Coordinates of C-alpha atoms in Angstrom, one line a residue:
X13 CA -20.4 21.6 -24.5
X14 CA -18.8 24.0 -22.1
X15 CA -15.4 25.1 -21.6
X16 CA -13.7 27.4 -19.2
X17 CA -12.7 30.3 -20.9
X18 CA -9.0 30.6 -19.7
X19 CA -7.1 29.4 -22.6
X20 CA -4.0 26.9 -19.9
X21 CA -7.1 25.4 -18.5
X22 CA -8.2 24.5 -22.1
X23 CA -4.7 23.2 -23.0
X24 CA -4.7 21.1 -19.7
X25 CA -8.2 19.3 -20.2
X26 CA -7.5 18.8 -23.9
X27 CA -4.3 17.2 -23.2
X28 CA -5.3 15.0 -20.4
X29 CA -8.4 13.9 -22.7
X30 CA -6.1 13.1 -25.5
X31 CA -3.9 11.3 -23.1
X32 CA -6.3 8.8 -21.9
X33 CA -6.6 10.9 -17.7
X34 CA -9.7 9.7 -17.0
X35 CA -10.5 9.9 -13.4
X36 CA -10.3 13.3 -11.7
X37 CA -10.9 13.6 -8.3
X38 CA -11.8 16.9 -7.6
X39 CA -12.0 19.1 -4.1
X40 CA -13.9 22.7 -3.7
X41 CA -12.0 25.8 -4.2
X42 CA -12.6 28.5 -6.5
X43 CA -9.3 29.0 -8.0
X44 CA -9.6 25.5 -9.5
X45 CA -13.0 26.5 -11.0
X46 CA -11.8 26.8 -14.6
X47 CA -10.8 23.2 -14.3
X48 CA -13.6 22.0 -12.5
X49 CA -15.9 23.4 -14.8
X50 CA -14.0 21.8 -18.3
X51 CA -13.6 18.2 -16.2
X52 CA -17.2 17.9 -14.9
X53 CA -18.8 19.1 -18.0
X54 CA -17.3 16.7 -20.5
X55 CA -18.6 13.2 -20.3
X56 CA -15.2 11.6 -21.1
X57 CA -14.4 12.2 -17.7
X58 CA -15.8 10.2 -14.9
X59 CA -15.6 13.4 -11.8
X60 CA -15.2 12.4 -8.0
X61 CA -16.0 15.3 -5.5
X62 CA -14.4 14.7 -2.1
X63 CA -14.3 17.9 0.2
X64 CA -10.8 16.9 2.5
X65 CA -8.2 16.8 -0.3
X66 CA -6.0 14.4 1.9
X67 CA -9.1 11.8 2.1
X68 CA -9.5 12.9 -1.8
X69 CA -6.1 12.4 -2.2
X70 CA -5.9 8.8 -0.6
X71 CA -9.1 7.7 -2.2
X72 CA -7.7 8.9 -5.7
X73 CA -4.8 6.5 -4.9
X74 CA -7.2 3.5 -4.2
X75 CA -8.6 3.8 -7.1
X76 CA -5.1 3.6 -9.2
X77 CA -3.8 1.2 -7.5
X78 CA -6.4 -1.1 -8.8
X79 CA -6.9 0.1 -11.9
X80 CA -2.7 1.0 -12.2
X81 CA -3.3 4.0 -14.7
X82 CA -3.0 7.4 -13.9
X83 CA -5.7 9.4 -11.6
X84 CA -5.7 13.2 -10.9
X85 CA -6.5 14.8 -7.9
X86 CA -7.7 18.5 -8.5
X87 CA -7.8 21.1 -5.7
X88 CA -8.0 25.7 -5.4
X89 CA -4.3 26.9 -4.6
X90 CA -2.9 27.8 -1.0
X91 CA -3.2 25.2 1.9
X92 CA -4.8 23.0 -0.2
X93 CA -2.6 21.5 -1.8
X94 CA -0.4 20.6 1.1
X95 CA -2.9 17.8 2.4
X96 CA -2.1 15.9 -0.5
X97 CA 1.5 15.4 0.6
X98 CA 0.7 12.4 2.8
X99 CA -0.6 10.8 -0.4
X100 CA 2.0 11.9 -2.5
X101 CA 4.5 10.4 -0.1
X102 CA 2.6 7.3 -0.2
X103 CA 2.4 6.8 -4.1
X104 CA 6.2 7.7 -4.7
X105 CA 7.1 4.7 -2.3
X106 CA 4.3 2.6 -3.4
X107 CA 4.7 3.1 -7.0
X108 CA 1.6 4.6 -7.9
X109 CA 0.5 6.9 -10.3
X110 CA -1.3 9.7 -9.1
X111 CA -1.0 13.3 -10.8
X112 CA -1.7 15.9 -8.5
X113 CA -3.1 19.4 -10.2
X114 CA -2.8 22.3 -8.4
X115 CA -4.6 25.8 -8.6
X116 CA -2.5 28.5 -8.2
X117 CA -2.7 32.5 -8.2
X118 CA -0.6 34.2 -10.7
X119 CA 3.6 34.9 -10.1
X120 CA 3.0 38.5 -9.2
X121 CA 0.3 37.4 -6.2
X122 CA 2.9 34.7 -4.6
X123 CA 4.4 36.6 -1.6
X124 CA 3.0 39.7 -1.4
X125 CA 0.1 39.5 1.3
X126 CA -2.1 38.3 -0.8
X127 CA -5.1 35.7 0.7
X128 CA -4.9 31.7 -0.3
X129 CA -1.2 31.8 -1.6
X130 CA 1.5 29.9 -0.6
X131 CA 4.8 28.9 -2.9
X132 CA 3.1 25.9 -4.3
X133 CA 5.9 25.4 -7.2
X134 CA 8.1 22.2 -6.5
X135 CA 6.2 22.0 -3.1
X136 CA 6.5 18.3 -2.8
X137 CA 10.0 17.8 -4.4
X138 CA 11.3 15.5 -2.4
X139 CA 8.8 12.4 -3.5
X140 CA 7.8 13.3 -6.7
X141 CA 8.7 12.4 -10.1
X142 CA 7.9 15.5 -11.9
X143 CA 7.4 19.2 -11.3
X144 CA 5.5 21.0 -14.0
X145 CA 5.3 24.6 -12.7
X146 CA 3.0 26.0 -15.9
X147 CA 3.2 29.6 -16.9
X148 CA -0.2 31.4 -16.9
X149 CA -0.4 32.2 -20.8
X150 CA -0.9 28.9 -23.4
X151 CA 2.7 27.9 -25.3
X152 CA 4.1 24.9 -26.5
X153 CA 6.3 24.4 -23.6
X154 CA 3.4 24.4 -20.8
X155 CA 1.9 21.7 -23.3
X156 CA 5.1 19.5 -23.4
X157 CA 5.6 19.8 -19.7
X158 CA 2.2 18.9 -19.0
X159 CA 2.8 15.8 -21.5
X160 CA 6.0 15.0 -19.8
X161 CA 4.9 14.6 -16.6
X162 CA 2.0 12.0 -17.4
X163 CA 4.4 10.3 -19.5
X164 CA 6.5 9.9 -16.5
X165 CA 3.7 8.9 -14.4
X166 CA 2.8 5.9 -16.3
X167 CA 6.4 4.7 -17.4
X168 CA 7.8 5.1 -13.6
X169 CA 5.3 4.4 -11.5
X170 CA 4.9 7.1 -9.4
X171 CA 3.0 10.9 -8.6
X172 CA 3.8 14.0 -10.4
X173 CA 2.4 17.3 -9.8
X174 CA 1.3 19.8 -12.5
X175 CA 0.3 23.6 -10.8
X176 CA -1.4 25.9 -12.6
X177 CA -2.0 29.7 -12.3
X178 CA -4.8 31.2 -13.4
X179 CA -5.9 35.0 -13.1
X180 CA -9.6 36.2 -12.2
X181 CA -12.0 36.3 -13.6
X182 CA -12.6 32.4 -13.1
X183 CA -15.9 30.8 -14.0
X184 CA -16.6 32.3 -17.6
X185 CA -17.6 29.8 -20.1
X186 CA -17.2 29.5 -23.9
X187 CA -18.7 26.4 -26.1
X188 CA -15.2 26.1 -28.5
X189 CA -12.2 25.6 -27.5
X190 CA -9.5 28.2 -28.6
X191 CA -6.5 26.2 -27.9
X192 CA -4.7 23.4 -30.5
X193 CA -2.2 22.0 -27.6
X194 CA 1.0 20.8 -28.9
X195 CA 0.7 16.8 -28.7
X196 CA 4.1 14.9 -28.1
X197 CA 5.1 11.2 -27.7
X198 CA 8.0 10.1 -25.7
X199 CA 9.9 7.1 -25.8
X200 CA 9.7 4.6 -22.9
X201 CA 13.8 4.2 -22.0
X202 CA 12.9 1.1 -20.3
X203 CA 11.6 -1.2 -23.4
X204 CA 15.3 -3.0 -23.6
X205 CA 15.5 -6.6 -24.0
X206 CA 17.0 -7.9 -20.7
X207 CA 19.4 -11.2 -20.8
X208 CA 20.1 -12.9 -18.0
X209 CA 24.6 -14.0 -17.6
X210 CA 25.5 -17.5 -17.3
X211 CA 27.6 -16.9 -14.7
X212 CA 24.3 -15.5 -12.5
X213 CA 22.6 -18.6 -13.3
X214 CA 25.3 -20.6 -12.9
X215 CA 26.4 -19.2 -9.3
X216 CA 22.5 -19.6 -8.1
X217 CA 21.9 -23.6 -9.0
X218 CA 25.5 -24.2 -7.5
X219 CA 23.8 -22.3 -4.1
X220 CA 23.0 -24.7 -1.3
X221 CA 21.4 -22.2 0.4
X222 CA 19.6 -19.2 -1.2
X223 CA 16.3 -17.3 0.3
X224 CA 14.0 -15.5 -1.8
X225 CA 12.1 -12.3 -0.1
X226 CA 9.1 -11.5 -1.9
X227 CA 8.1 -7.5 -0.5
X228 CA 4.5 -6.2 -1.1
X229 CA 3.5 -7.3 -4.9
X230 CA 0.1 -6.9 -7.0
X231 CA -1.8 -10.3 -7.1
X232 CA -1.4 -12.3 -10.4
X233 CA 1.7 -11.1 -11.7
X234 CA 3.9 -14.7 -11.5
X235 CA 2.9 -17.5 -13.6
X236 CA 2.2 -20.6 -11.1
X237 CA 4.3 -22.7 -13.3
X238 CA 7.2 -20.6 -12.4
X239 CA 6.8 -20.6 -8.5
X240 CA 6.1 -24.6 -8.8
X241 CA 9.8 -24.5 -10.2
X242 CA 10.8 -22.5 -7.6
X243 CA 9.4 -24.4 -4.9
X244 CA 10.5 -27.1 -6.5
X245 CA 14.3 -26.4 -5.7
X246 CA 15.7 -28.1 -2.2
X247 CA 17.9 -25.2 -2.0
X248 CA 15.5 -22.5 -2.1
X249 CA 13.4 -21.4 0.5
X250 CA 10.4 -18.9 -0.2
X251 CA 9.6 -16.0 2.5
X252 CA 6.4 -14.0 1.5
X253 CA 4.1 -11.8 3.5
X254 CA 0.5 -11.4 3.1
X255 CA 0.9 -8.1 0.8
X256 CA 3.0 -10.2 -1.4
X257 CA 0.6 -12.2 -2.9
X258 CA 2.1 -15.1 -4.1
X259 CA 1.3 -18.5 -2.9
X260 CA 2.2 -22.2 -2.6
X261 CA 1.8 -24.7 0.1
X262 CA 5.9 -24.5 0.9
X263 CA 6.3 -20.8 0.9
X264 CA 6.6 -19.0 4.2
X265 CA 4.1 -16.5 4.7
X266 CA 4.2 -16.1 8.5
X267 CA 8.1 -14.8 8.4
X268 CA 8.0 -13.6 12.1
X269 CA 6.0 -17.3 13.3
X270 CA 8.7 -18.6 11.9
X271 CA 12.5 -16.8 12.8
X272 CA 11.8 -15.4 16.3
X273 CA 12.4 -18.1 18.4
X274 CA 15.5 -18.9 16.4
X275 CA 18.3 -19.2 18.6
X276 CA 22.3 -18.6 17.6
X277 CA 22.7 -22.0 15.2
X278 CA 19.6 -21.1 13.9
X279 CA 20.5 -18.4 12.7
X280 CA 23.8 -19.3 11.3
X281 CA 22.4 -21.9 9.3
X282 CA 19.3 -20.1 7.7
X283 CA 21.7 -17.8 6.6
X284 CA 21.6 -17.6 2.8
X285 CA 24.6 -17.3 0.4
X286 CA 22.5 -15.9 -2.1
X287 CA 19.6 -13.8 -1.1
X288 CA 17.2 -12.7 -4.1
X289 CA 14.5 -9.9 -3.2
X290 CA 11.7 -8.7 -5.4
X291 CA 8.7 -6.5 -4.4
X292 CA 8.2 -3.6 -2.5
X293 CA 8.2 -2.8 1.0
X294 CA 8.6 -5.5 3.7
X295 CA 6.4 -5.5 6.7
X296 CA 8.4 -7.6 9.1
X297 CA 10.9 -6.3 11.2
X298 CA 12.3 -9.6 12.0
X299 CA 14.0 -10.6 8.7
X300 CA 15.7 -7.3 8.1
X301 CA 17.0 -7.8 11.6
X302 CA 17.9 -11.3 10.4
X303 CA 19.8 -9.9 7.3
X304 CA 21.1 -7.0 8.5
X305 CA 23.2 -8.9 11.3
X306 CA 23.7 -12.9 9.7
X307 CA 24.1 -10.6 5.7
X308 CA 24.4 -13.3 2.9
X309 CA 27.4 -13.6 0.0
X310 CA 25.3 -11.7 -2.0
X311 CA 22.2 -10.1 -2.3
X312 CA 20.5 -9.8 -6.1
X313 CA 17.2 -7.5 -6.0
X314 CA 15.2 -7.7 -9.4
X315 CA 13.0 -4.2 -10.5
X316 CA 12.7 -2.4 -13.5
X317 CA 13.4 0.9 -11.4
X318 CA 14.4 0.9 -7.8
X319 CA 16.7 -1.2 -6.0
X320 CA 16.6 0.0 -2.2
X321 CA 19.8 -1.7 -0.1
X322 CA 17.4 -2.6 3.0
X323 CA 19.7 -5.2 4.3
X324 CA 23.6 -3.2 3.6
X325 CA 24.5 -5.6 1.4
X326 CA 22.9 -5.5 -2.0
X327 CA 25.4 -6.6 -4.5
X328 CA 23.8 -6.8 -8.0
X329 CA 20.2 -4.7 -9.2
X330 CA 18.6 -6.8 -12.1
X331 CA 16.8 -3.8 -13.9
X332 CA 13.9 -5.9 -15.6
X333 CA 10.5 -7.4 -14.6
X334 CA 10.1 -10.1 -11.8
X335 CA 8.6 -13.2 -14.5
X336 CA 11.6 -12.6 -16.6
X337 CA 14.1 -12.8 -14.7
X338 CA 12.8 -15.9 -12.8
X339 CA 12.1 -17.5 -15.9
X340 CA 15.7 -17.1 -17.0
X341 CA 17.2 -18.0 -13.5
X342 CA 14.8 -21.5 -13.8
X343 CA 15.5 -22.7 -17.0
X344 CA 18.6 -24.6 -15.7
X345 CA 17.8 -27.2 -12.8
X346 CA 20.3 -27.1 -10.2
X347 CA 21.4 -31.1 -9.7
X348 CA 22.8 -30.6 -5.9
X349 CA 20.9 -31.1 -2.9
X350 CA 21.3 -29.7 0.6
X351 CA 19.0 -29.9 3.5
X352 CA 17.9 -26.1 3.6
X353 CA 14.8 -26.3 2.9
X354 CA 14.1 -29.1 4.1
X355 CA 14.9 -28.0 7.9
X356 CA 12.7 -25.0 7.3
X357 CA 10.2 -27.5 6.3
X358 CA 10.0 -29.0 9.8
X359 CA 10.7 -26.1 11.5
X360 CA 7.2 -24.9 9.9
X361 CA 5.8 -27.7 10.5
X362 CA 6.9 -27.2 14.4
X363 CA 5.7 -23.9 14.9
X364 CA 1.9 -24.8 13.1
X365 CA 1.4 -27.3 16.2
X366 CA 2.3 -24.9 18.8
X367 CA 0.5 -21.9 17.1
X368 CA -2.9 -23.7 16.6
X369 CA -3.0 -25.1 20.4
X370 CA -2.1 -21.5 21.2
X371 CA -4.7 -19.8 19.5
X372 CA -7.0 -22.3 20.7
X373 CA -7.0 -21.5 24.2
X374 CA -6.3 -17.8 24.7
X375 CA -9.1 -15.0 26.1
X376 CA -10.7 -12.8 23.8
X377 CA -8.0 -10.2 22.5
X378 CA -6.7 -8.3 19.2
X379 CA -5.0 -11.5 18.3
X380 CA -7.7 -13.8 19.0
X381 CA -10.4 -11.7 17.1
X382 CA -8.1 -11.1 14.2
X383 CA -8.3 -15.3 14.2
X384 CA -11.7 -15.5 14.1
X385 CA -12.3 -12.4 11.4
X386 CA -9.4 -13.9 8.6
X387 CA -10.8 -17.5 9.1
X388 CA -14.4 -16.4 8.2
X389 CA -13.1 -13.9 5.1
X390 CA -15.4 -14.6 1.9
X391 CA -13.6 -16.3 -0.9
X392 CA -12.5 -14.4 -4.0
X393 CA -12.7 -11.3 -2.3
X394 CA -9.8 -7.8 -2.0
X395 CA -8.5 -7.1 2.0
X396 CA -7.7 -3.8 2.8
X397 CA -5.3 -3.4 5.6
X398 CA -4.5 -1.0 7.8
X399 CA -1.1 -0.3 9.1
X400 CA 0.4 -0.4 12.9
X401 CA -1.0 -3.9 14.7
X402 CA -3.2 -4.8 11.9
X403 CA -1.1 -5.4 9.4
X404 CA 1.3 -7.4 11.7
X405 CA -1.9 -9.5 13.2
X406 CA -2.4 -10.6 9.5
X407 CA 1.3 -11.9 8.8
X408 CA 0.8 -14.5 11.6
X409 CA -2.5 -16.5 10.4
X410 CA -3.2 -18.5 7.3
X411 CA -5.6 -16.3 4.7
X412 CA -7.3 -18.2 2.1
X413 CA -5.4 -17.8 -1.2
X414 CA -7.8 -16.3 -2.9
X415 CA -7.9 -13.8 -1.2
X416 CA -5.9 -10.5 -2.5
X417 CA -4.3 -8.0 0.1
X418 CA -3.4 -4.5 -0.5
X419 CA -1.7 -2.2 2.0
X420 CA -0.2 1.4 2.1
X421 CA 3.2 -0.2 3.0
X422 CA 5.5 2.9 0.7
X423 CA 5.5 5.0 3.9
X424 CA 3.5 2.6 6.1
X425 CA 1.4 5.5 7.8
X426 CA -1.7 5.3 9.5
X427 CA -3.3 8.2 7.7
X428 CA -5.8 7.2 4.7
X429 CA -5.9 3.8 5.0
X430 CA -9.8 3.7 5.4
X431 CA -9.5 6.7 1.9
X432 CA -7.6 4.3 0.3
X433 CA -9.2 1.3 1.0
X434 CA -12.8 2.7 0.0
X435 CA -11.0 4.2 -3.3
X436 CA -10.1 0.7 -4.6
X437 CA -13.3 -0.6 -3.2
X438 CA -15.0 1.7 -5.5
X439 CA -12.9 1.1 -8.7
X440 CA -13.3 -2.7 -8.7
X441 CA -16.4 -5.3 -9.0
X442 CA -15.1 -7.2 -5.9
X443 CA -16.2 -7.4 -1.9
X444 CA -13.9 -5.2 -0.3
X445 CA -13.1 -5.7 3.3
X446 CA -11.0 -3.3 5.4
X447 CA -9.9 -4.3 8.9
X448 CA -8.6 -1.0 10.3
X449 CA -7.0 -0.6 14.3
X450 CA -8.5 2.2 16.1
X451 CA -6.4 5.0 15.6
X452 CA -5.8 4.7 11.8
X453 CA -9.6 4.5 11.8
X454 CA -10.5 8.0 13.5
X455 CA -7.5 10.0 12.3
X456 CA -9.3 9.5 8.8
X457 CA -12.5 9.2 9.5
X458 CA -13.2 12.2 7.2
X459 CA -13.2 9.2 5.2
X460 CA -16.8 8.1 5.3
X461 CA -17.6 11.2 4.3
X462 CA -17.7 10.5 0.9
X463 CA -20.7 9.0 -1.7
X464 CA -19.0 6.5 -3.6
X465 CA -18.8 3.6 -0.8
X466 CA -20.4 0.6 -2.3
X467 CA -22.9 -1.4 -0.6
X468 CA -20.7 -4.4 -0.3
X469 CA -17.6 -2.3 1.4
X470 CA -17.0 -3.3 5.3
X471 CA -15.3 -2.4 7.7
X472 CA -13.9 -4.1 11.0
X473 CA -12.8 -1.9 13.3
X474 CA -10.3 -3.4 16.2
X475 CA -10.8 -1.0 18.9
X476 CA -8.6 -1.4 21.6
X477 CA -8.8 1.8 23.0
X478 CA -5.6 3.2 21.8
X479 CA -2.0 2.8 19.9
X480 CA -1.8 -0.9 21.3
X481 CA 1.6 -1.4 19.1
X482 CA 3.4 0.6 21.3
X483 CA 3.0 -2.0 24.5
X484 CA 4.5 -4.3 22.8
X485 CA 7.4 -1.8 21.5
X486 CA 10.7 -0.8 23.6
X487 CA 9.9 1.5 26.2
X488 CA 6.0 0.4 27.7
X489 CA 5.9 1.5 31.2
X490 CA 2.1 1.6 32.6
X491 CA 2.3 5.5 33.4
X492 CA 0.5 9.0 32.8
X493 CA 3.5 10.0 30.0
X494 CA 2.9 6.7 27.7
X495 CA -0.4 6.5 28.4
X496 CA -1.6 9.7 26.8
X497 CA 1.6 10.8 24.5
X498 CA 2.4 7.4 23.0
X499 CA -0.6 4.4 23.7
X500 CA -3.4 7.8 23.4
X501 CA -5.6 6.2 25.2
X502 CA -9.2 6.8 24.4
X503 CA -13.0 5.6 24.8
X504 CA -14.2 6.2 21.4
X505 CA -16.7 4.3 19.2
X506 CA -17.4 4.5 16.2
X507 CA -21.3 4.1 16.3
X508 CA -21.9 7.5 15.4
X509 CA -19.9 7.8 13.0
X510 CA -21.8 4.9 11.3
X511 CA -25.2 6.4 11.7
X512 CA -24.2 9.9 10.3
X513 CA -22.8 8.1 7.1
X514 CA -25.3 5.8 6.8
X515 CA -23.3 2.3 7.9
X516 CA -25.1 -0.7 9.3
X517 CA -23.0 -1.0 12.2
X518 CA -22.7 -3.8 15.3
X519 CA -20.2 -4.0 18.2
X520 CA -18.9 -7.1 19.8
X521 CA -16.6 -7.9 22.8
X522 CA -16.5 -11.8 23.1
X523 CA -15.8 -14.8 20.8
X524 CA -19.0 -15.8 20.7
X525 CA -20.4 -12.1 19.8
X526 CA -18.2 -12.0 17.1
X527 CA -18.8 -15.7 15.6
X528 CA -22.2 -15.0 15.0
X529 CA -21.9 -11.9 13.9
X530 CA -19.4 -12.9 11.3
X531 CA -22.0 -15.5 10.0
X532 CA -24.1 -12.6 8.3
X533 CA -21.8 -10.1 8.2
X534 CA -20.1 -10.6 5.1
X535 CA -23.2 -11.6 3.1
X536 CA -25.4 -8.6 4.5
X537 CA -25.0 -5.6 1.2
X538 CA -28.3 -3.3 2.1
X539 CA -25.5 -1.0 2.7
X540 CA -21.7 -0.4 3.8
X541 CA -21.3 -2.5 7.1
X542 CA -18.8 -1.7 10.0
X543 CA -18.5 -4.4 12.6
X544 CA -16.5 -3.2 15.6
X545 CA -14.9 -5.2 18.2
X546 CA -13.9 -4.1 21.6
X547 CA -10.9 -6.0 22.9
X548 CA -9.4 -5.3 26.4
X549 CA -6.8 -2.4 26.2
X550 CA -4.1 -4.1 28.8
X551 CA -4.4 -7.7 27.8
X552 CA -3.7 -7.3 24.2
X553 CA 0.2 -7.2 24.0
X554 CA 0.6 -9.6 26.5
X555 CA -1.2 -12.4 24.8
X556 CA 0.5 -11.6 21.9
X557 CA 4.3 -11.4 23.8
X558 CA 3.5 -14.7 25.1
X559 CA 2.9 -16.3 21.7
X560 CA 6.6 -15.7 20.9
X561 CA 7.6 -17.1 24.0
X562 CA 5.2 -20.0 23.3
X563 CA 7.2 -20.9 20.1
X564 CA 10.2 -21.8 21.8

C-alpha cells in the first residue's frame, strides 16, 4: 500500500481510519497531496473528487446528513479553504457533522509574500465547534487534538476544522507507515439520565391551551404511539412544517394557511399558556410574528444541546432527546377539556374549502405549478428543497406522508442547495427529487459538475426569471433599481446546462405541459432528469398575495 511520506499526514489518515472517517471528499491542490495520496490509496476509504470546494463542501454535507456520521472535506491551503465557509455555516446551524481538513504551508511561510497562503488557523471560528491548528512535526498532542475534534463532531453535532501544514517536498511515497498515533477515548458529557419534575407535568395537563412548534426534524425519530397521545389531548394543538417531518391527520402543517387571516380575537385566543418547541429552524415567518407579539406564560424548548430564544420568551431548556421527554410529559392524561383545539379544528377545516376552490381556478403560476409537481411526487421517496419561494410554496399544500423532506434551513441560504441535495441523493438507496427556484439553481450550478448524480436524481427547476420572493416582500416597486439589484431579473435556461452534464431535460409553461410531463417524469431513470417550468415573472406574487386575501 502507499503512504505519503510526511510523518502528520500519516498520523492524520491513521487516526481518521481508526476512528471510523470514512468519506472524504476531496478537491485538487497540491499542498493537500500528502493527504490525497494516503486517502485515495487505501481502500477503507470511499474518495469523492469535486473540483469547487464550496459545491464539494455542500455535497459532503448531503451526504452526512443522511448518513448523520462524520464526512471530511479535503482541500490545498490559501483561498481554498474559504469556499467552504458557506457550508460550514450551514452545518453549525443545521447540526451536521462535517470535518473540514485544511492544507496549509508551514508557520514561517504565513505572511511573508509567499504564493497560496492566507492565515487559515481558527479561520472559521465563529461557527465551528473545534479548531485543531496541528503543528507540522508528529507529537501526541497533534494526535489528541486531531481526536478531539472528531469526538466533538459526533457528540455535538456539528463541523470542526483540522489544518494542517506540511513542508515540500509533497508527493513522496513510502509502503510503512512510521507513525504509532496516540489513540484516546473521550467521554460523552451528555449520557445523563434525564427525569422529568412533577410539577412540569403537572403544570402542562392543567394547560387549557398549550401549542407545540415542531422546527425542521429528521424523519422517523418520534414513535407514532406518542404523537397519537399527543393528538389525542383537546388542549394541545400541533403546528409542524414540511421539514419537520412528523405527521398525523390533526397536526397543522400549513402554519401560514392557517394564522394569516387571523384577525385581533384570533389571535388572543390561539395564544398558548404553554408553548413547547422542539426541532430546528422554523421556516414560517408568521408564527414567530404570532409569538413574538401574543408571547405565551411560558415557553419550554426540549434539545440535548441548543435552546435558541426565537420568540423572547423561553423560560425553561429541557436538555434531553425529543421521545423522552414527550414520553415523560404523556404518561399522565390531562382530565380537563377546553375548546382549543377544537376551534383550530374548524378553522382548518375552513381554510381547506377556500384553498382547494382557489387552487382550482387560478392561471398557470409558481404556485399553481408547485400544485401540480407535490400532488404527482412518487411515494416513499426524499424531497430536496431549495430555499427562498420554494420552500415557502411547499408549507402551503398537502405532501404525501411518506414522503421525507430535507432542507438547508441552519442559515437558510440559497447557495448549495442543488450540492447538497445531490450529496444525499448519492448516499441513500431512495428517489431523490430536488425542486429548486431559479436563482438558487444557477448560483450553484457548479453543482452538476460532479460524477456521482444517480440516475434516479431530478430536478425541477421553477424559473421565473428572477428573485420572485422579493415582489411579495416590503418594498416591490416595478422599477430599473429593484428590478436588477433586488428581483435580478434574467432570461436564463437551464437547457444547456443539462446537455453539458448529461441531464435529460424538458421545459414547460402551461398546466397541461406540465401534467403530462409529470406522468413520465418521475419513472423515467436512463439518466438524472431536470424538468423546468417557465412561469410568468409579474403574475407570480400576485396570485399568491391574493390567496391570503382569499382566506378571509
Amino acid at each position: 500500500m502507499k503512504y505519503p511520506k510526511i510523518p502528520l499526514a500519516q498520523s492524520l489518515l491513521t487516526i481518521c481510519k481508526a476512528k471510523g472517517l470514512k468519506h472524504i471528499v476531496i478537491s485538487p491542490g497540491s499542498r493537500n497531496a500528502p493527504l490525497t495520496i494516503g486517502f485515495v490509496n487505501d481502500s477503507f476509504f470511499e474518495c469523492y473528487s469535486i473540483v469547487d470546494e464550496r459545491c464539494a463542501a455542500f455535497f459532503a454535507l448531503g451526504i452526512a446528513q443522511q448518513l448523520e456520521e462524520p464526512v471530511a472535506v479535503v482541500c490545498t491551503s490559501g483561498s481554498a479553504v474559504l469556499n467552504y465557509y458557506p457550508a460550514v455555516a450551514e452545518a453549525f446551524y443545521s447540526r451536521i457533522p462535517l470535518v473540514i481538513i485544511s492544507a496549509d504551508r508551514p508557520h514561517d511561510k504565513i505572511d511573508i509574500g509567499d504564493g497560496q497562503t492566507i492565515r487559515q488557523e481558527n479561520v472559521f471560528s465563529n461557527h465551528i465547534l473545534n479548531s485543531a491548528n496541528l503543528t507540522e512535526e508528529v507529537s501526541d498532542k497533534n494526535d489528541v487534538s486531531i481526536q478531539y475534534a472528531l469526538h466533538l463532531a459526533i457528540v455535538n453535532q456539528g463541523p470542526v476544522h483540522i489544518n494542517v501544514p506540511f513542508e515540500e517536498p509533497l508527493y513522496e511515497v513510502v509502503t510503512d507507515l512510521s507513525v504509532n498515533p496516540k489513540m484516546v477515548d473521550f467521554c460523552n458529557e451528555n449520557e445523563n439520565e434525564f427525569a422529568l419534575n412533577q410539577e412540569f407535568i403537572s403544570r402542562w395537563n392543567t394547560s387549557d391551551k398549550k401549542l407545540i412548534l415542531v422546527g425542521e426534524s429528521k424523519p422517523n425519530r418520534i414513535e407514532q404511539s406518542i404523537l397519537n397521545s399527543l393528538a389525542s389531548d383537546p388542549n394541545v394543538i400541533v403546528m409542524t412544517e414540511k421539514t419537520s417531518n412528523l405527521h398525523h391527520e390533526t397536526f397543522i402543517s400549513n402554519i401560514d394557511t392557517i394564522i394569516t387571516p387571523f384577525d385581533e380575537e384570533d389571535f388572543k385566543f390561539f395564544q398558548p399558556d404553554i408553548l413547547l418547541t422542539f426541532g430546528g429552524m422554523v421556516v414560517s415567518k408568521r408564527i414567530k410574528a404570532f409569538l413574538r407579539k401574543y408571547q405565551p406564560n411560558e415557553h419550554w424548548h426540549v434539545d440535548n444541546l441548543r435552546a435558541y430564544d426565537t420568540y423572547g420568551c423561553l423560560t425553561k431548556h429541557f436538555e434531553t432527546d425529543v421521545p423522552s421527554f414527550l414520553k415523560l410529559l404523556t404518561s399522565v392524561k390531562n382530565e380537563d377539556f377546553s375548546n382549543y383545539k377544537k376551534k383550530m379544528l374548524q378553522t382548518v377545516a375552513e381554510r381547506e374549502i377556500k384553498s382547494e376552490e382557489y387552487l382550482d381556478n387560478i392561471p398557470f403560476s409558481d404556485f399553481k405549478a408547485f400544485d401540480l409537481v407535490v400532488a404527482n411526487l412518487p411515494k416513499n421517496s426524499q424531497l430536496q428543497i431549495s430555499n427562498s419561494s420554494a420552500v415557502r410554496y411547499l408549507q402551503l399544500l398537502k405532501l404525501d406522508e411518506t414522503i421525507e423532506v430535507f432542507c438547508n434551513r441552519g442559515t437558510s441560504g440559497i447557495d448549495g442547495s442543488t450540492s447538497t441535495a445531490i450529496g444525499a441523493a448519492y448516499a441513500i438507496n431512495k428517489p431523490t427529487v430536488l425542486i429548486t427556484g431559479d436563482i438558487s439553481f444557477f448560483y450553484d450550478s457548479n453543482a452538476l459538475w460532479n460524477q456521482y448524480i444517480p440516475k434516479n436524481f431530478k430536478i425541477i427547476l421553477i424559473n421565473n426569471s428572477g428573485g420572485g420572493i422579493f415582489r411579495i416582500l416590503p418594498g416591490h416597486k416595478e422599477e430599473r433599481t429593484f428590478n436588477q439589484f433586488f428581483e435580478t431579473s434574467h432570461n436564463l435556461t437551464a437547457i444547456k446546462l443539462a446537455e453539458m452534464f448529461g441531464f435529460n431535460y424538458q421545459n414547460v409553461n402551461t398546466s397541461l405541459e406540465l401534467e403530462a410531463q409529470l406522468k413520465t417524469f418521475f419513472t423515467d431513470n436512463t439518466k438524472p432528469n431536470l424538468l423546468e417550468i417557465t412561469t410568468p415573472e409579474k403574475l407570480n406574487n400576485k396570485i399568491l398575495l391574493e390567496y391570503f386575501k382569499n382566506l378571509k
